[in-house]
PDB file of C-alpha atoms in Angstrom:
ATOM      1  CA  MET A 222      68.311  22.411  95.422  1.00  0.00           C
ATOM      2  CA  LEU A 223      71.026  24.106  97.436  1.00  0.00           C
ATOM      3  CA  LEU A 224      71.403  27.837  96.889  1.00  0.00           C
ATOM      4  CA  LEU A 225      74.384  29.823  98.128  1.00  0.00           C
ATOM      5  CA  ALA A 226      73.305  33.455  98.444  1.00  0.00           C
ATOM      6  CA  MET A 227      75.456  36.505  99.106  1.00  0.00           C
ATOM      7  CA  ASP A 228      75.153  40.273  99.053  1.00  0.00           C
ATOM      8  CA  THR A 229      77.783  42.983  99.569  1.00  0.00           C
ATOM      9  CA  ALA A 230      75.903  45.946  98.106  1.00  0.00           C
ATOM     10  CA  THR A 231      75.319  47.492 101.552  1.00  0.00           C
ATOM     11  CA  PRO A 232      77.467  47.651 104.714  1.00  0.00           C
ATOM     12  CA  ALA A 233      76.218  44.137 105.540  1.00  0.00           C
ATOM     13  CA  VAL A 234      78.412  41.260 104.371  1.00  0.00           C
ATOM     14  CA  THR A 235      75.784  38.543 104.312  1.00  0.00           C
ATOM     15  CA  VAL A 236      75.805  34.892 103.192  1.00  0.00           C
ATOM     16  CA  ALA A 237      73.215  32.114 103.442  1.00  0.00           C
ATOM     17  CA  LEU A 238      72.473  28.570 102.298  1.00  0.00           C
ATOM     18  CA  HIS A 239      68.922  27.622 101.310  1.00  0.00           C
ATOM     19  CA  ASP A 240      67.779  24.091 100.419  1.00  0.00           C
ATOM     20  CA  GLY A 241      64.654  25.158  98.556  1.00  0.00           C
ATOM     21  CA  GLU A 242      62.440  24.931 101.616  1.00  0.00           C
ATOM     22  CA  THR A 243      64.296  26.668 104.425  1.00  0.00           C
ATOM     23  CA  VAL A 244      67.496  28.491 105.341  1.00  0.00           C
ATOM     24  CA  VAL A 245      70.124  25.931 106.320  1.00  0.00           C
ATOM     25  CA  ALA A 246      72.723  28.369 107.652  1.00  0.00           C
ATOM     26  CA  GLU A 247      73.464  32.091 107.489  1.00  0.00           C
ATOM     27  CA  SER A 248      76.024  34.698 108.501  1.00  0.00           C
ATOM     28  CA  SER A 249      75.833  38.503 108.506  1.00  0.00           C
ATOM     29  CA  GLN A 250      78.347  41.119 109.608  1.00  0.00           C
ATOM     30  CA  VAL A 251      77.968  44.876 109.221  1.00  0.00           C
ATOM     31  CA  ASP A 252      81.235  46.510 108.193  1.00  0.00           C
ATOM     32  CA  ALA A 253      81.223  48.920 105.263  1.00  0.00           C
ATOM     33  CA  ARG A 254      85.013  48.787 104.751  1.00  0.00           C
ATOM     34  CA  ARG A 255      85.837  45.060 104.907  1.00  0.00           C
ATOM     35  CA  HIS A 256      83.683  43.337 102.290  1.00  0.00           C
ATOM     36  CA  GLY A 257      86.652  41.701 100.579  1.00  0.00           C
ATOM     37  CA  GLU A 258      88.142  40.543 103.870  1.00  0.00           C
ATOM     38  CA  LEU A 259      84.932  39.153 105.365  1.00  0.00           C
ATOM     39  CA  LEU A 260      83.065  37.488 102.499  1.00  0.00           C
ATOM     40  CA  LEU A 261      85.065  34.289 101.911  1.00  0.00           C
ATOM     41  CA  PRO A 262      85.395  33.481 105.642  1.00  0.00           C
ATOM     42  CA  ALA A 263      81.613  33.958 105.886  1.00  0.00           C
ATOM     43  CA  VAL A 264      81.081  31.458 103.059  1.00  0.00           C
ATOM     44  CA  ASP A 265      83.370  28.966 104.798  1.00  0.00           C
ATOM     45  CA  ARG A 266      81.555  29.490 108.098  1.00  0.00           C
ATOM     46  CA  VAL A 267      78.112  28.956 106.583  1.00  0.00           C
ATOM     47  CA  LEU A 268      79.191  25.764 104.801  1.00  0.00           C
ATOM     48  CA  LYS A 269      80.792  24.460 107.993  1.00  0.00           C
ATOM     49  CA  ASP A 270      77.704  25.248 110.063  1.00  0.00           C
ATOM     50  CA  ALA A 271      75.564  23.371 107.554  1.00  0.00           C
ATOM     51  CA  GLY A 272      77.970  20.434 107.401  1.00  0.00           C
ATOM     52  CA  LEU A 273      78.189  20.762 103.625  1.00  0.00           C
ATOM     53  CA  THR A 274      80.837  21.401 100.998  1.00  0.00           C
ATOM     54  CA  LEU A 275      80.866  23.980  98.223  1.00  0.00           C
ATOM     55  CA  GLY A 276      80.545  21.193  95.677  1.00  0.00           C
ATOM     56  CA  ARG A 277      76.987  20.498  96.875  1.00  0.00           C
ATOM     57  CA  VAL A 278      75.782  23.941  95.789  1.00  0.00           C
ATOM     58  CA  THR A 279      73.410  23.857  92.785  1.00  0.00           C
ATOM     59  CA  GLY A 280      73.014  27.597  92.247  1.00  0.00           C
ATOM     60  CA  LEU A 281      74.265  31.017  93.323  1.00  0.00           C
ATOM     61  CA  VAL A 282      72.092  33.968  94.307  1.00  0.00           C
ATOM     62  CA  VAL A 283      73.649  37.426  94.451  1.00  0.00           C
ATOM     63  CA  GLY A 284      72.432  40.920  95.194  1.00  0.00           C
ATOM     64  CA  VAL A 285      73.260  43.130  92.214  1.00  0.00           C
ATOM     65  CA  GLY A 286      72.709  46.425  94.029  1.00  0.00           C
ATOM     66  CA  PRO A 287      72.202  49.263  93.832  1.00  0.00           C
ATOM     67  CA  GLY A 288      75.285  49.873  95.915  1.00  0.00           C
ATOM     68  CA  PRO A 289      78.669  51.583  96.071  1.00  0.00           C
ATOM     69  CA  TYR A 290      81.231  50.543  93.463  1.00  0.00           C
ATOM     70  CA  THR A 291      83.839  48.627  95.463  1.00  0.00           C
ATOM     71  CA  GLY A 292      81.705  46.701  97.951  1.00  0.00           C
ATOM     72  CA  LEU A 293      79.144  45.676  95.359  1.00  0.00           C
ATOM     73  CA  ARG A 294      81.761  44.154  93.061  1.00  0.00           C
ATOM     74  CA  VAL A 295      83.132  41.882  95.802  1.00  0.00           C
ATOM     75  CA  GLY A 296      79.932  39.847  95.996  1.00  0.00           C
ATOM     76  CA  LEU A 297      79.348  39.771  92.243  1.00  0.00           C
ATOM     77  CA  VAL A 298      82.871  38.650  91.384  1.00  0.00           C
ATOM     78  CA  THR A 299      82.832  35.990  94.104  1.00  0.00           C
ATOM     79  CA  ALA A 300      79.479  34.620  92.948  1.00  0.00           C
ATOM     80  CA  ALA A 301      80.626  34.552  89.325  1.00  0.00           C
ATOM     81  CA  THR A 302      83.857  32.757  90.277  1.00  0.00           C
ATOM     82  CA  PHE A 303      82.048  30.087  92.298  1.00  0.00           C
ATOM     83  CA  ALA A 304      79.476  29.587  89.549  1.00  0.00           C
ATOM     84  CA  SER A 305      82.168  29.149  86.915  1.00  0.00           C
ATOM     85  CA  ALA A 306      84.115  26.675  89.037  1.00  0.00           C
ATOM     86  CA  LEU A 307      81.019  24.645  89.929  1.00  0.00           C
ATOM     87  CA  GLY A 308      79.259  24.902  86.568  1.00  0.00           C
ATOM     88  CA  VAL A 309      76.044  26.216  88.135  1.00  0.00           C
ATOM     89  CA  PRO A 310      73.873  29.271  87.349  1.00  0.00           C
ATOM     90  CA  VAL A 311      73.997  32.667  89.038  1.00  0.00           C
ATOM     91  CA  HIS A 312      70.646  34.302  89.828  1.00  0.00           C
ATOM     92  CA  GLY A 313      70.814  38.071  90.255  1.00  0.00           C
ATOM     93  CA  LEU A 314      68.289  39.949  92.386  1.00  0.00           C
ATOM     94  CA  CYS A 315      67.902  43.602  93.281  1.00  0.00           C
ATOM     95  CA  THR A 316      69.341  44.133  96.748  1.00  0.00           C
ATOM     96  CA  LEU A 317      66.323  46.243  97.704  1.00  0.00           C
ATOM     97  CA  ASP A 318      64.073  43.260  96.935  1.00  0.00           C
ATOM     98  CA  GLY A 319      65.824  41.259  99.653  1.00  0.00           C
ATOM     99  CA  LEU A 320      65.070  43.914 102.245  1.00  0.00           C
ATOM    100  CA  ALA A 321      61.483  44.136 101.025  1.00  0.00           C
ATOM    101  CA  HIS A 322      61.008  40.372 101.263  1.00  0.00           C
ATOM    102  CA  ALA A 323      62.473  40.280 104.782  1.00  0.00           C
ATOM    103  CA  SER A 324      60.087  43.008 105.948  1.00  0.00           C
ATOM    104  CA  GLY A 325      56.992  40.856 105.447  1.00  0.00           C
ATOM    105  CA  ILE A 326      54.938  44.024 104.874  1.00  0.00           C
ATOM    106  CA  GLU A 327      51.802  43.339 102.841  1.00  0.00           C
ATOM    107  CA  GLU A 328      50.776  46.925 102.093  1.00  0.00           C
ATOM    108  CA  PRO A 329      52.413  49.679 100.019  1.00  0.00           C
ATOM    109  CA  PHE A 330      55.806  50.718 101.372  1.00  0.00           C
ATOM    110  CA  ALA A 331      59.311  51.682 100.264  1.00  0.00           C
ATOM    111  CA  VAL A 332      62.864  50.523 100.846  1.00  0.00           C
ATOM    112  CA  ALA A 333      65.762  52.953 101.252  1.00  0.00           C
ATOM    113  CA  THR A 334      69.445  52.151 101.783  1.00  0.00           C
ATOM    114  CA  ASP A 335      72.380  54.464 102.357  1.00  0.00           C
ATOM    115  CA  ALA A 336      73.889  55.677  99.074  1.00  0.00           C
ATOM    116  CA  ARG A 337      76.339  58.049 100.827  1.00  0.00           C
ATOM    117  CA  ARG A 338      76.732  61.630  99.518  1.00  0.00           C
ATOM    118  CA  LYS A 339      73.569  62.400 101.549  1.00  0.00           C
ATOM    119  CA  GLU A 340      71.510  60.265  99.161  1.00  0.00           C
ATOM    120  CA  VAL A 341      69.568  56.995  99.329  1.00  0.00           C
ATOM    121  CA  TYR A 342      68.966  54.106  96.967  1.00  0.00           C
ATOM    122  CA  TRP A 343      65.245  53.438  97.005  1.00  0.00           C
ATOM    123  CA  ALA A 344      62.217  51.811  95.381  1.00  0.00           C
ATOM    124  CA  ARG A 345      58.492  51.479  96.076  1.00  0.00           C
ATOM    125  CA  TYR A 346      56.675  48.180  96.684  1.00  0.00           C
ATOM    126  CA  ALA A 347      53.042  47.070  96.577  1.00  0.00           C
ATOM    127  CA  ASP A 348      53.900  44.300  99.068  1.00  0.00           C
ATOM    128  CA  SER A 349      56.952  42.361 100.220  1.00  0.00           C
ATOM    129  CA  ARG A 350      57.267  40.522  96.879  1.00  0.00           C
ATOM    130  CA  THR A 351      56.193  43.154  94.365  1.00  0.00           C
ATOM    131  CA  ARG A 352      58.388  46.110  93.405  1.00  0.00           C
ATOM    132  CA  VAL A 353      56.448  48.747  91.456  1.00  0.00           C
ATOM    133  CA  THR A 354      59.255  51.177  90.538  1.00  0.00           C
ATOM    134  CA  ASP A 355      62.790  50.817  89.298  1.00  0.00           C
ATOM    135  CA  ALA A 356      65.540  51.343  91.847  1.00  0.00           C
ATOM    136  CA  ALA A 357      66.720  54.956  91.934  1.00  0.00           C
ATOM    137  CA  VAL A 358      69.135  57.222  93.800  1.00  0.00           C
ATOM    138  CA  ASP A 359      67.984  60.579  95.195  1.00  0.00           C
ATOM    139  CA  ARG A 360      68.325  62.981  98.099  1.00  0.00           C
ATOM    140  CA  PRO A 361      65.830  62.116 100.859  1.00  0.00           C
ATOM    141  CA  GLY A 362      64.241  65.552 100.793  1.00  0.00           C
ATOM    142  CA  ASP A 363      63.538  65.239  97.076  1.00  0.00           C
ATOM    143  CA  ILE A 364      61.427  62.076  97.508  1.00  0.00           C
ATOM    144  CA  ALA A 365      59.913  62.670 100.944  1.00  0.00           C
ATOM    145  CA  ALA A 366      56.666  64.009  99.483  1.00  0.00           C
ATOM    146  CA  ASP A 367      56.336  61.059  97.088  1.00  0.00           C
ATOM    147  CA  LEU A 368      56.747  58.583  99.966  1.00  0.00           C
ATOM    148  CA  ALA A 369      54.717  60.517 102.533  1.00  0.00           C
ATOM    149  CA  GLY A 370      52.581  58.225 104.673  1.00  0.00           C
ATOM    150  CA  LEU A 371      54.421  55.078 103.605  1.00  0.00           C
ATOM    151  CA  PRO A 372      56.518  52.858 105.872  1.00  0.00           C
ATOM    152  CA  VAL A 373      60.148  52.863 104.736  1.00  0.00           C
ATOM    153  CA  VAL A 374      62.377  49.845 105.348  1.00  0.00           C
ATOM    154  CA  GLY A 375      66.161  49.964 105.608  1.00  0.00           C
ATOM    155  CA  ALA A 376      69.093  51.970 106.904  1.00  0.00           C
ATOM    156  CA  GLY A 377      68.190  54.953 104.727  1.00  0.00           C
ATOM    157  CA  ALA A 378      64.997  55.503 106.686  1.00  0.00           C
ATOM    158  CA  ARG A 379      66.899  55.537 109.979  1.00  0.00           C
ATOM    159  CA  LEU A 380      69.536  57.918 108.665  1.00  0.00           C
ATOM    160  CA  TYR A 381      66.963  60.502 107.545  1.00  0.00           C
ATOM    161  CA  PRO A 382      64.032  60.396 109.988  1.00  0.00           C
ATOM    162  CA  ASP A 383      62.804  63.851 108.966  1.00  0.00           C
ATOM    163  CA  ALA A 384      62.176  62.584 105.437  1.00  0.00           C
ATOM    164  CA  PHE A 385      61.085  59.060 106.440  1.00  0.00           C
ATOM    165  CA  PRO A 386      59.368  59.220 109.848  1.00  0.00           C
ATOM    166  CA  ASP A 387      57.885  55.686 109.675  1.00  0.00           C
ATOM    167  CA  ALA A 388      61.089  53.607 109.639  1.00  0.00           C
ATOM    168  CA  ARG A 389      60.625  49.836 109.672  1.00  0.00           C
ATOM    169  CA  ASP A 390      62.863  46.793 110.110  1.00  0.00           C
ATOM    170  CA  PRO A 391      64.988  45.249 108.830  1.00  0.00           C
ATOM    171  CA  GLU A 392      67.703  47.869 108.837  1.00  0.00           C
ATOM    172  CA  HIS A 393      70.287  45.715 107.051  1.00  0.00           C
ATOM    173  CA  GLN A 394      70.267  43.286 104.153  1.00  0.00           C
ATOM    174  CA  SER A 395      69.984  39.531 104.756  1.00  0.00           C
ATOM    175  CA  ALA A 396      71.204  36.902 102.298  1.00  0.00           C
ATOM    176  CA  ALA A 397      68.720  34.535 103.943  1.00  0.00           C
ATOM    177  CA  ALA A 398      65.838  36.685 102.701  1.00  0.00           C
ATOM    178  CA  LEU A 399      67.435  37.011  99.272  1.00  0.00           C
ATOM    179  CA  ALA A 400      67.834  33.232  99.067  1.00  0.00           C
ATOM    180  CA  ALA A 401      64.252  32.621 100.191  1.00  0.00           C
ATOM    181  CA  LEU A 402      62.969  34.986  97.510  1.00  0.00           C
ATOM    182  CA  ALA A 403      65.080  33.253  94.860  1.00  0.00           C
ATOM    183  CA  ALA A 404      63.856  29.825  95.993  1.00  0.00           C
ATOM    184  CA  GLU A 405      60.247  30.992  95.650  1.00  0.00           C
ATOM    185  CA  LYS A 406      60.894  32.274  92.140  1.00  0.00           C
ATOM    186  CA  LEU A 407      62.650  29.076  91.082  1.00  0.00           C
ATOM    187  CA  ALA A 408      59.890  26.885  92.518  1.00  0.00           C
ATOM    188  CA  ALA A 409      57.236  28.921  90.719  1.00  0.00           C
ATOM    189  CA  GLY A 410      59.225  28.904  87.481  1.00  0.00           C
ATOM    190  CA  ASP A 411      58.400  32.570  86.946  1.00  0.00           C
ATOM    191  CA  GLY A 412      61.967  33.798  86.362  1.00  0.00           C
ATOM    192  CA  GLY A 413      62.302  37.470  87.173  1.00  0.00           C
ATOM    193  CA  PHE A 414      66.046  37.237  87.806  1.00  0.00           C
ATOM    194  CA  LEU A 415      68.529  39.896  86.775  1.00  0.00           C
ATOM    195  CA  ASP A 416      71.844  39.420  85.038  1.00  0.00           C
ATOM    196  CA  PRO A 417      74.596  39.237  87.684  1.00  0.00           C
ATOM    197  CA  LEU A 418      75.959  42.644  86.740  1.00  0.00           C
ATOM    198  CA  PRO A 419      76.459  45.629  89.069  1.00  0.00           C
ATOM    199  CA  MET A 420      73.623  48.128  89.391  1.00  0.00           C
ATOM    200  CA  TYR A 421      75.469  51.359  90.219  1.00  0.00           C
ATOM    201  CA  LEU A 422      72.925  54.076  89.242  1.00  0.00           C
ATOM    202  CA  ARG A 423      75.709  56.676  89.284  1.00  0.00           C
ATOM    203  CA  ARG A 424      79.397  57.108  88.511  1.00  0.00           C
ATOM    204  CA  PRO A 425      82.013  55.824  90.993  1.00  0.00           C
ATOM    205  CA  ASP A 426      83.602  58.202  93.493  1.00  0.00           C
ATOM    206  CA  ALA A 427      87.108  57.504  92.206  1.00  0.00           C
ATOM    207  CA  GLN A 428      87.744  58.998  88.764  1.00  0.00           C
ATOM    208  CA  VAL A 429      90.758  59.663  86.571  1.00  0.00           C
ATOM    209  CA  PRO A 430      91.930  63.301  86.952  1.00  0.00           C
ATOM    210  CA  LYS A 431      91.065  65.418  83.931  1.00  0.00           C
ATOM    211  CA  ASN A 432      94.458  67.100  83.541  1.00  0.00           C
ATOM    212  CA  TYR A 433      96.906  64.404  84.571  1.00  0.00           C
ATOM    213  CA  LYS A 434     100.372  64.381  83.010  1.00  0.00           C
ATOM    214  CA  VAL A 435     100.979  61.683  80.411  1.00  0.00           C
ATOM    215  CA  VAL A 436     104.457  60.171  80.598  1.00  0.00           C
ATOM    216  CA  THR A 437     105.678  58.440  77.424  1.00  0.00           C
ATOM    217  CA  PRO A 438     108.895  56.491  76.931  1.00  0.00           C
ATOM    218  CA  LYS A 439     111.692  58.346  75.147  1.00  0.00           C
TER     219      LYS A 439
END
């Protein structure tokens, strides 16, 4: 087994290789505006560090979000393209699950990432491997009471300390954690993967103007 994992649903552009037992190589850069520019060089760097070629990859793992429209699509399209070229499967996972797995917390907690517009993407967990709610998007103040007393992992907790006073690491997503979670699921044969389709949870920021002028040929 050799899994190539990637996630661009958050400001972190993160890539990792996992051989089914351990992370072979990984790369993460935090830059919310350069997902398309940074992802392919990160893949090349990880393969070079591992001394392997793309043709050795037996499966793709990709974070499906939730995340902003443009950044999220970069990772999904890249994973789908590699999978098609190599003839290997793509395993989708909720981006929040990667952060949860990396936390190692074995008590109830939540994960919250920055959704912009003064909102967070979030979900609750029973432990680092068990999500107990669907991912959602809300204003921090609207969910603070529901999450009161719980540790909250991720950048969303650090952005809104009044709502989430018990912020925990990691702050940013890690493809290494996402790959490790996928490897566990594959080894156990329990499935639980998502279709590699974008989880937006809301409409994109860019929309067609309602009253634009239609120009037709004469």
